[in-house]
Amino acid sequence: MISRQLYKLCKTIVRTNRAVHTSAIHFEEPEHPFKRTVRILTDDVRNFLKSPLRGFSPPSDIFPRHADILIIGGGAVGSSIAYFLKEKTGLRGVNIVVIEKDTTYSKCSTVLSVGGLRQQFSLPENIQMSLFGAEFLRSVKKRFGPDSDVYFTPNGYLMLATEHGAQQLIDNSKIQTELGAVNKVLSKRELKERFPWMEVEDVEAGCLGLEKEGWFDPWALLGMLKRGATNMGTQYINAEAVGFNFEDQQDVIVDGQLTGTYQRLDSVDVKLPDGEVKTIQFAYCVIAAGAESGELAKLAKIGNGEGMLTVPLPVERRKRYVYCFECQEHGPGLNTPMTIDYTGAYFRRDGLGGAFIAGLSPQPEEEPPTTNLEVDHEFFNSRLWPLLAQRVPAFNALKVRSSWAGYYDYNMFDENGIIGAHPYLFNLYIATGFSGHGIQQAPAVGRAVAELIIDGGFQTIDLTRLGFDRLLIDKPMYEVCIV
């Protein structure tokens, strides 16, 4: 890990020019200024005629040679960033392009998540982002139209703790309520009275979210964010980023760089579904590619360069299973919250027909391969089912109905999101590593990245501590007693 001294030595002195601008488009052969002006004006007129102001769809049929802001990853986080950038800049203020390699989203972490929303964290930043997430979900009809709905179920979360973790649960609750969350810490007796179907002999306390917590349809949220961004002029391209290109900048001086010239990111090579590779130049780029972000960052020399570029983006794919089952006996009622056991096992109702979903993160030595999304049913039988049956005796009699697997963008450093500008590549921003919390934090992350790029700094929630810099100075941001 790079030391604080090396971090200070390598820190670039050119970090202040973060206002959005349209950089000049560079070609292999010089372009006559007059021809360039005519071409740009022609493109502007064509885009205007196809913009929502004229009642047409955005120009998705024209491959973009240039983007003011290029976002790699069109899931909930990437689409949220595009939406808030457009909200801040207006329909035609900034040219935004989103690259998404799987427009069916069949393997997208967003749509394979369980769609939870909670404020029960120990870090103020995560609590505040989740609070904004709740506010955003309440405003979807105003933002996206009267027919918009994310089908929110406001049953809350219930976090259980043993005697060892009870005090931390109480301390976490105090932080949450101070920031605006609404929850209540229940004793063992109160838990049993409120949830008679639960076995609480080994539980000391539980924290129940009373407002702004529950679960929603992730696919619906993604659809609204993408539609909102597209309707304001964002262009989505079905392609995969396969390489970055750099440009020497003679006018940039970097402390600690004794040889060579500073190189900025200039463009990205993308592979289209038919195998053709094209190049898109950009002024700014955002990596919001979820579980693929770590590998994508390597293409920008992050983790295999010099100085600060020796520090990788510590995000990798981790596979997680979700099981849907029916309880054969009289089990938890319709008001059952999303219950998270102190063992890490979780469950909640799925609809009104008596079905439940449940999951459990494996131990490090149990991590399954990520080459496919196949589900290990033995994991349910040997690891998860015993924990469920211990907490809810009625779950001794259940029948697994279906299952699926999805990928976490797992941050190996501290399991929290990495949000903000790269400290060396000044025109590269990062929004990834949420380790299972990305769907609920997507609205806040989108707004935060838009603030950084357009305003030059955080305007609402200060997420400075979640920036890439913490990797350089070895200062992890751990959650305490939080799954």
Coordinates of C-alpha atoms in Angstrom, one line a residue:
M1 CA 0.0 0.0 0.0
I2 CA 1.4 3.4 -0.9
S3 CA 2.4 5.4 2.1
R4 CA 1.1 8.8 3.1
Q5 CA 4.5 10.4 2.1
L6 CA 4.4 8.9 -1.4
Y7 CA 0.8 10.0 -1.7
K8 CA 1.7 13.6 -0.9
L9 CA 4.7 13.4 -3.2
C10 CA 2.7 12.1 -6.2
K11 CA -0.4 14.3 -5.6
T12 CA -1.2 16.2 -8.7
I13 CA -1.4 20.0 -8.4
V14 CA -3.9 20.2 -11.2
R15 CA -7.1 19.0 -9.6
T16 CA -9.2 22.2 -9.6
N17 CA -10.4 22.5 -13.2
R18 CA -13.4 20.2 -12.8
A19 CA -16.1 22.3 -14.5
V20 CA -17.7 20.4 -17.4
H21 CA -16.4 21.5 -20.8
T22 CA -16.5 20.2 -24.3
S23 CA -12.9 19.3 -25.3
A24 CA -11.7 19.6 -28.8
I25 CA -12.1 16.4 -30.9
H26 CA -8.8 15.1 -32.2
F27 CA -8.5 13.2 -35.4
E28 CA -5.7 11.2 -37.0
E29 CA -5.5 13.9 -39.7
P30 CA -5.9 17.7 -39.0
E31 CA -9.4 18.9 -39.7
H32 CA -9.9 22.3 -41.3
P33 CA -11.5 24.7 -38.7
F34 CA -14.3 25.8 -41.0
K35 CA -15.2 22.1 -41.8
R36 CA -15.1 21.3 -38.1
T37 CA -17.4 24.2 -37.3
V38 CA -19.9 23.1 -40.0
R39 CA -19.8 19.5 -38.8
I40 CA -20.5 20.4 -35.1
L41 CA -23.3 22.8 -36.0
T42 CA -24.8 20.1 -38.2
D43 CA -24.6 17.5 -35.4
D44 CA -26.2 20.0 -33.0
V45 CA -29.1 20.7 -35.3
R46 CA -29.6 17.0 -36.0
N47 CA -29.6 16.3 -32.3
F48 CA -32.0 19.2 -31.5
L49 CA -34.5 18.0 -34.2
K50 CA -34.5 14.6 -32.6
S51 CA -34.5 15.8 -29.0
P52 CA -37.5 15.5 -26.6
L53 CA -38.2 19.2 -27.1
R54 CA -39.3 18.3 -30.7
G55 CA -41.2 15.2 -29.7
F56 CA -38.6 12.7 -31.1
S57 CA -36.5 10.1 -29.4
P58 CA -32.9 10.9 -28.7
P59 CA -30.4 10.1 -31.5
S60 CA -29.6 6.5 -30.5
D61 CA -29.0 5.5 -34.2
I62 CA -26.0 7.7 -34.6
F63 CA -22.8 6.4 -33.1
P64 CA -21.2 9.1 -31.0
R65 CA -17.6 10.0 -31.9
H66 CA -17.4 12.3 -28.9
A67 CA -19.0 12.6 -25.4
D68 CA -18.6 15.4 -22.9
I69 CA -19.2 12.8 -20.2
L70 CA -18.9 9.1 -21.0
I71 CA -20.4 6.7 -18.4
I72 CA -19.3 3.0 -18.6
G73 CA -22.1 0.9 -17.1
G74 CA -25.8 1.4 -17.6
G75 CA -27.1 -0.2 -14.5
A76 CA -28.8 1.6 -11.6
V77 CA -25.7 3.6 -10.6
G78 CA -24.6 4.5 -14.1
S79 CA -28.2 5.4 -15.2
S80 CA -28.6 7.5 -12.0
I81 CA -25.5 9.4 -12.8
A82 CA -26.7 10.1 -16.3
Y83 CA -30.1 11.2 -15.0
F84 CA -28.8 13.6 -12.4
L85 CA -26.2 15.1 -14.8
K86 CA -29.0 15.8 -17.2
E87 CA -31.2 17.2 -14.5
K88 CA -28.5 19.6 -13.5
T89 CA -27.4 20.7 -17.0
G90 CA -30.7 20.6 -19.0
L91 CA -31.7 18.7 -22.1
R92 CA -28.9 19.9 -24.4
G93 CA -26.4 21.3 -22.0
V94 CA -24.0 18.4 -21.9
N95 CA -23.5 15.5 -24.3
I96 CA -23.7 12.3 -22.2
V97 CA -23.1 8.8 -23.5
V98 CA -23.6 5.6 -21.5
I99 CA -21.9 2.4 -22.6
E100 CA -23.7 -0.9 -21.6
K101 CA -22.6 -4.2 -22.8
D102 CA -25.7 -6.1 -21.9
T103 CA -28.8 -4.1 -22.7
T104 CA -31.0 -7.0 -21.8
Y105 CA -29.7 -6.7 -18.2
S106 CA -30.1 -10.4 -17.8
K107 CA -26.9 -10.7 -15.7
C108 CA -27.0 -7.1 -14.3
S109 CA -26.5 -6.9 -10.5
T110 CA -29.2 -4.3 -10.3
V111 CA -32.1 -6.5 -11.5
L112 CA -30.8 -9.6 -9.7
S113 CA -30.7 -7.9 -6.3
V114 CA -33.4 -8.2 -3.7
G115 CA -34.1 -4.4 -3.7
G116 CA -33.7 -3.6 -0.1
L117 CA -33.8 -0.1 1.4
R118 CA -32.6 0.6 4.9
Q119 CA -30.9 3.2 7.1
Q120 CA -29.5 0.8 9.5
F121 CA -25.8 1.4 9.0
S122 CA -23.0 2.7 11.3
L123 CA -21.4 5.1 8.8
P124 CA -23.2 8.5 8.5
E125 CA -22.5 8.6 4.8
N126 CA -24.4 5.3 4.2
I127 CA -27.2 6.4 6.4
Q128 CA -27.6 9.7 4.5
M129 CA -27.4 8.1 1.1
S130 CA -30.2 5.6 2.1
L131 CA -32.3 8.5 3.5
F132 CA -32.1 10.2 0.1
G133 CA -32.9 6.9 -1.6
A134 CA -36.1 6.8 0.4
E135 CA -36.9 10.4 -0.5
F136 CA -36.2 9.7 -4.2
L137 CA -38.5 6.6 -4.2
R138 CA -41.3 8.8 -2.8
S139 CA -40.9 11.3 -5.6
V140 CA -40.9 8.9 -8.6
K141 CA -44.4 9.9 -9.7
K142 CA -43.4 13.5 -9.7
R143 CA -40.2 12.9 -11.5
F144 CA -41.2 10.2 -14.0
G145 CA -45.0 10.5 -14.3
P146 CA -48.2 9.4 -12.5
D147 CA -47.9 5.8 -13.8
S148 CA -44.4 5.3 -12.3
D149 CA -44.1 2.9 -9.4
V150 CA -41.3 0.9 -7.7
Y151 CA -43.8 -1.2 -5.7
F152 CA -42.3 -0.3 -2.4
T153 CA -43.2 -2.5 0.6
P154 CA -42.6 -0.5 3.8
N155 CA -42.2 -3.4 6.2
G156 CA -38.8 -2.2 7.5
Y157 CA -35.7 -4.0 8.4
L158 CA -35.1 -6.0 11.6
M159 CA -31.5 -6.3 12.7
L160 CA -30.8 -8.9 15.4
A161 CA -27.9 -8.9 17.8
T162 CA -26.5 -11.1 20.5
E163 CA -25.5 -9.9 23.9
H164 CA -22.0 -9.2 22.5
G165 CA -23.4 -6.9 19.7
A166 CA -26.3 -5.3 21.5
Q167 CA -24.5 -2.2 22.6
Q168 CA -23.2 -1.6 19.1
L169 CA -26.7 -2.0 17.8
I170 CA -27.9 0.6 20.2
D171 CA -25.1 3.0 19.3
N172 CA -25.8 2.5 15.6
S173 CA -29.5 3.3 16.2
K174 CA -28.6 6.6 17.9
I175 CA -26.5 7.7 15.0
Q176 CA -29.3 6.7 12.6
T177 CA -32.0 8.6 14.5
E178 CA -29.8 11.7 14.8
L179 CA -29.6 11.8 11.0
G180 CA -33.3 11.4 10.5
A181 CA -34.0 7.7 10.4
V182 CA -36.9 6.3 12.4
N183 CA -36.3 3.0 14.3
K184 CA -36.7 1.4 17.6
V185 CA -34.5 -0.9 19.6
L186 CA -36.5 -3.9 21.0
S187 CA -35.5 -6.1 23.9
K188 CA -35.7 -9.9 23.8
R189 CA -39.2 -9.8 25.4
E190 CA -40.4 -7.1 23.1
L191 CA -39.2 -9.0 20.1
K192 CA -41.1 -12.1 21.2
E193 CA -44.3 -10.1 21.8
R194 CA -44.2 -8.5 18.4
F195 CA -43.0 -11.5 16.4
P196 CA -44.3 -14.6 18.2
W197 CA -43.1 -16.8 15.3
M198 CA -39.5 -16.0 16.1
E199 CA -37.1 -17.9 18.4
V200 CA -35.2 -15.3 20.4
E201 CA -33.5 -17.3 23.1
D202 CA -30.0 -16.4 21.8
V203 CA -30.9 -12.9 20.8
E204 CA -30.4 -9.9 23.1
A205 CA -31.9 -7.1 21.1
G206 CA -33.2 -6.1 17.7
C207 CA -33.5 -2.8 15.9
L208 CA -36.7 -2.4 13.8
G209 CA -37.0 0.3 11.1
L210 CA -40.4 2.0 11.4
E211 CA -40.2 4.4 8.4
K212 CA -38.3 4.7 5.1
E213 CA -37.3 1.0 5.1
G214 CA -38.4 -2.0 3.2
W215 CA -37.9 -3.3 -0.3
F216 CA -38.9 -2.4 -3.9
D217 CA -38.6 -3.6 -7.5
P218 CA -35.1 -3.0 -8.8
W219 CA -36.1 -3.5 -12.4
A220 CA -38.7 -0.7 -12.1
L221 CA -36.2 1.7 -10.6
L222 CA -33.6 1.0 -13.3
G223 CA -36.3 1.4 -16.0
M224 CA -37.3 4.8 -14.7
L225 CA -33.7 6.1 -14.3
K226 CA -32.8 5.0 -17.8
R227 CA -36.0 6.3 -19.3
G228 CA -35.5 9.6 -17.5
A229 CA -31.9 10.0 -18.7
T230 CA -32.8 9.0 -22.2
N231 CA -35.8 11.4 -22.4
M232 CA -33.4 14.2 -21.5
G233 CA -31.0 13.3 -24.3
T234 CA -28.6 10.7 -22.9
Q235 CA -27.5 8.2 -25.5
Y236 CA -27.1 4.6 -24.6
I237 CA -24.7 2.5 -26.7
N238 CA -24.7 -1.4 -26.7
A239 CA -21.0 -2.0 -26.5
E240 CA -18.2 -3.2 -24.3
A241 CA -15.2 -1.0 -23.3
V242 CA -12.1 -2.8 -24.3
G243 CA -9.3 -0.2 -23.9
F244 CA -8.4 3.3 -23.0
N245 CA -6.3 5.7 -25.0
F246 CA -4.1 8.4 -23.5
E247 CA -3.0 11.9 -24.6
D248 CA 0.2 13.7 -23.5
Q249 CA -0.5 17.0 -21.8
Q250 CA 2.6 19.2 -21.8
D251 CA 0.9 21.9 -19.8
V252 CA 0.2 19.7 -16.7
I253 CA 2.9 19.4 -14.0
V254 CA 2.6 16.6 -11.5
D255 CA 4.6 16.7 -8.2
G256 CA 6.8 13.6 -7.9
Q257 CA 6.7 12.8 -11.6
L258 CA 10.4 13.2 -12.5
T259 CA 10.4 11.8 -16.0
G260 CA 8.0 11.7 -18.8
T261 CA 4.9 13.8 -19.6
Y262 CA 1.6 13.6 -17.8
Q263 CA -1.0 11.6 -19.8
R264 CA -4.7 12.2 -19.5
L265 CA -7.4 9.8 -20.6
D266 CA -8.5 10.8 -24.0
S267 CA -10.8 8.1 -25.4
V268 CA -12.1 4.6 -25.0
D269 CA -12.2 1.8 -27.5
V270 CA -15.5 -0.1 -27.5
K271 CA -16.5 -3.4 -29.1
L272 CA -19.9 -3.5 -30.7
P273 CA -22.1 -6.6 -30.7
D274 CA -21.0 -7.4 -34.3
G275 CA -17.3 -7.4 -33.2
E276 CA -16.4 -4.0 -34.7
V277 CA -14.3 -1.8 -32.5
K278 CA -14.8 2.0 -32.5
T279 CA -13.4 4.9 -30.5
I280 CA -15.3 7.5 -28.4
Q281 CA -13.4 10.6 -27.2
F282 CA -14.5 12.2 -24.0
A283 CA -13.8 15.1 -21.7
Y284 CA -14.7 13.1 -18.6
C285 CA -15.3 9.4 -18.0
V286 CA -17.1 7.7 -15.2
I287 CA -16.5 4.0 -14.3
A288 CA -19.8 2.7 -12.9
A289 CA -19.5 -0.9 -14.3
G290 CA -20.3 -2.7 -11.1
A291 CA -18.6 -6.0 -10.6
E292 CA -16.5 -5.4 -13.8
S293 CA -15.1 -2.1 -12.6
G294 CA -11.9 -3.5 -11.1
E295 CA -10.8 -5.1 -14.4
L296 CA -12.0 -2.1 -16.4
A297 CA -9.8 0.2 -14.2
K298 CA -6.7 -1.8 -15.2
L299 CA -7.3 -0.7 -18.8
A300 CA -6.7 2.8 -17.5
K301 CA -3.4 1.7 -15.9
I302 CA -5.0 1.8 -12.4
G303 CA -3.1 -0.9 -10.6
N304 CA -0.4 -1.4 -13.2
G305 CA 1.1 2.0 -13.6
E306 CA 3.5 4.1 -11.6
G307 CA 3.1 6.3 -8.5
M308 CA -0.5 6.5 -7.5
L309 CA -1.4 4.3 -10.4
T310 CA 0.2 1.3 -8.6
V311 CA -2.8 1.2 -6.3
P312 CA -5.6 -0.9 -8.0
L313 CA -9.3 -0.4 -7.8
P314 CA -10.0 -3.3 -5.3
V315 CA -13.4 -4.3 -6.8
E316 CA -14.1 -7.8 -7.9
R317 CA -17.0 -10.1 -8.7
R318 CA -18.6 -12.1 -5.9
K319 CA -21.5 -14.5 -6.5
R320 CA -24.4 -14.5 -4.1
Y321 CA -27.4 -16.8 -4.1
V322 CA -31.1 -15.9 -3.4
Y323 CA -33.6 -18.7 -2.7
C324 CA -37.3 -18.5 -2.9
F325 CA -39.3 -20.9 -0.8
E326 CA -42.8 -21.6 0.6
C327 CA -43.4 -22.2 4.3
Q328 CA -45.4 -25.4 4.8
E329 CA -46.6 -24.4 8.3
H330 CA -48.1 -21.2 9.7
G331 CA -45.1 -18.9 9.6
P332 CA -44.3 -15.2 9.7
G333 CA -47.2 -12.9 8.9
L334 CA -47.8 -10.2 6.2
N335 CA -46.1 -7.6 8.4
T336 CA -42.8 -9.5 8.5
P337 CA -39.8 -7.1 8.1
M338 CA -36.6 -7.9 6.2
T339 CA -35.0 -9.8 9.0
I340 CA -31.2 -9.9 9.2
D341 CA -29.9 -12.5 11.7
Y342 CA -26.7 -11.9 13.5
T343 CA -25.3 -14.9 11.6
G344 CA -25.7 -13.0 8.4
A345 CA -28.7 -15.0 7.1
Y346 CA -31.6 -12.9 6.0
F347 CA -35.2 -13.5 4.9
R348 CA -38.4 -11.6 4.0
R349 CA -41.8 -12.3 2.5
D350 CA -42.1 -12.2 -1.3
G351 CA -45.6 -11.1 -2.2
L352 CA -48.8 -12.1 -0.5
G353 CA -49.0 -15.8 -1.3
G354 CA -46.9 -17.2 1.5
A355 CA -43.5 -17.2 -0.3
F356 CA -40.3 -16.0 1.2
I357 CA -36.8 -15.2 -0.2
A358 CA -33.6 -15.7 1.8
G359 CA -29.8 -15.6 1.4
L360 CA -26.5 -15.8 3.2
S361 CA -23.0 -14.5 2.2
P362 CA -20.6 -17.4 2.2
Q363 CA -17.4 -17.5 4.4
P364 CA -14.2 -16.4 2.6
E365 CA -13.1 -20.0 2.2
E366 CA -16.5 -20.9 0.7
E367 CA -16.6 -18.2 -2.1
P368 CA -18.1 -19.8 -5.2
P369 CA -16.6 -19.4 -8.7
T370 CA -17.8 -16.5 -10.6
T371 CA -17.5 -17.9 -14.1
N372 CA -21.3 -18.4 -14.3
L373 CA -24.5 -17.7 -12.4
E374 CA -25.4 -21.3 -11.5
V375 CA -26.9 -21.8 -8.1
D376 CA -25.5 -24.2 -5.5
H377 CA -28.6 -25.8 -3.9
E378 CA -26.5 -27.7 -1.4
F379 CA -25.4 -24.4 0.1
F380 CA -29.1 -23.8 1.0
N381 CA -29.5 -27.2 2.6
S382 CA -26.3 -27.3 4.5
R383 CA -25.6 -23.6 5.4
L384 CA -28.7 -21.5 5.1
W385 CA -31.6 -23.7 6.0
P386 CA -30.4 -24.6 9.5
L387 CA -30.0 -20.9 10.4
L388 CA -33.5 -20.1 9.1
A389 CA -35.0 -23.0 11.0
Q390 CA -33.3 -22.0 14.2
R391 CA -34.7 -18.5 14.0
V392 CA -38.1 -19.4 12.7
P393 CA -39.2 -22.9 13.8
A394 CA -41.9 -23.0 11.1
F395 CA -39.1 -22.9 8.5
N396 CA -38.3 -26.5 9.4
A397 CA -41.0 -27.3 6.9
L398 CA -40.4 -25.5 3.7
K399 CA -40.1 -26.1 0.0
V400 CA -37.7 -24.3 -2.3
R401 CA -39.6 -23.0 -5.3
S402 CA -36.9 -21.2 -7.2
S403 CA -33.5 -19.5 -6.9
W404 CA -31.1 -17.2 -8.7
A405 CA -27.6 -15.8 -8.4
G406 CA -26.2 -12.4 -9.0
Y407 CA -22.9 -10.6 -8.7
Y408 CA -21.8 -8.2 -6.0
D409 CA -19.3 -5.4 -6.9
Y410 CA -17.3 -6.4 -3.9
N411 CA -14.8 -3.9 -2.5
M412 CA -12.1 -6.0 -1.0
F413 CA -10.6 -3.0 0.9
D414 CA -13.5 -2.2 3.2
E415 CA -16.8 -3.4 1.5
N416 CA -18.0 0.2 1.0
G417 CA -18.6 2.3 -2.1
I418 CA -15.7 4.1 -3.8
I419 CA -17.1 7.4 -5.0
G420 CA -15.3 10.4 -6.6
A421 CA -12.5 11.5 -8.8
H422 CA -9.3 9.4 -9.3
P423 CA -6.5 11.4 -7.6
Y424 CA -4.1 11.2 -10.6
L425 CA -6.3 10.8 -13.7
F426 CA -8.1 14.1 -13.2
N427 CA -10.8 13.4 -15.8
L428 CA -11.8 10.0 -14.5
Y429 CA -14.5 9.4 -11.8
I430 CA -15.4 6.2 -10.1
A431 CA -18.7 5.0 -8.6
T432 CA -18.5 1.3 -7.7
G433 CA -17.7 -1.2 -4.9
F434 CA -21.0 -1.0 -3.0
S435 CA -20.8 -4.7 -2.0
G436 CA -24.5 -5.3 -2.1
H437 CA -25.8 -1.9 -1.2
G438 CA -25.6 -0.3 -4.7
I439 CA -29.3 -0.5 -5.6
Q440 CA -30.5 1.6 -2.6
Q441 CA -27.6 4.0 -2.8
A442 CA -27.9 4.6 -6.6
P443 CA -30.0 7.8 -6.4
A444 CA -27.6 9.4 -3.9
V445 CA -24.5 8.3 -5.8
G446 CA -25.9 9.6 -9.1
R447 CA -26.6 13.0 -7.5
A448 CA -23.2 13.1 -5.8
V449 CA -21.2 12.3 -8.9
A450 CA -23.2 14.9 -10.9
E451 CA -22.3 17.5 -8.2
L452 CA -18.6 16.6 -8.4
I453 CA -18.5 17.0 -12.1
I454 CA -20.8 20.0 -12.6
D455 CA -20.3 21.9 -9.3
G456 CA -16.7 20.9 -8.6
G457 CA -17.6 19.4 -5.2
F458 CA -20.3 17.7 -3.1
Q459 CA -23.2 20.0 -2.5
T460 CA -25.6 17.8 -0.5
I461 CA -24.0 14.7 1.2
D462 CA -20.3 15.0 1.8
L463 CA -18.9 11.7 0.6
T464 CA -15.2 12.8 0.7
R465 CA -14.3 9.9 3.0
L466 CA -15.6 7.4 0.5
G467 CA -13.2 8.6 -2.2
F468 CA -10.3 6.7 -3.8
D469 CA -7.8 8.7 -1.6
R470 CA -8.6 6.4 1.3
L471 CA -6.9 3.5 -0.6
L472 CA -3.7 5.5 -0.9
I473 CA -3.4 6.4 2.8
D474 CA -4.7 3.0 4.0
K475 CA -7.7 4.4 5.8
P476 CA -10.6 1.9 5.4
M477 CA -14.2 2.9 6.1
Y478 CA -15.6 -0.1 7.9
E479 CA -19.2 -0.7 8.9
V480 CA -19.6 -2.0 12.4
C481 CA -22.0 -4.9 13.1
I482 CA -23.6 -4.4 9.7
V483 CA -24.3 -7.0 7.1

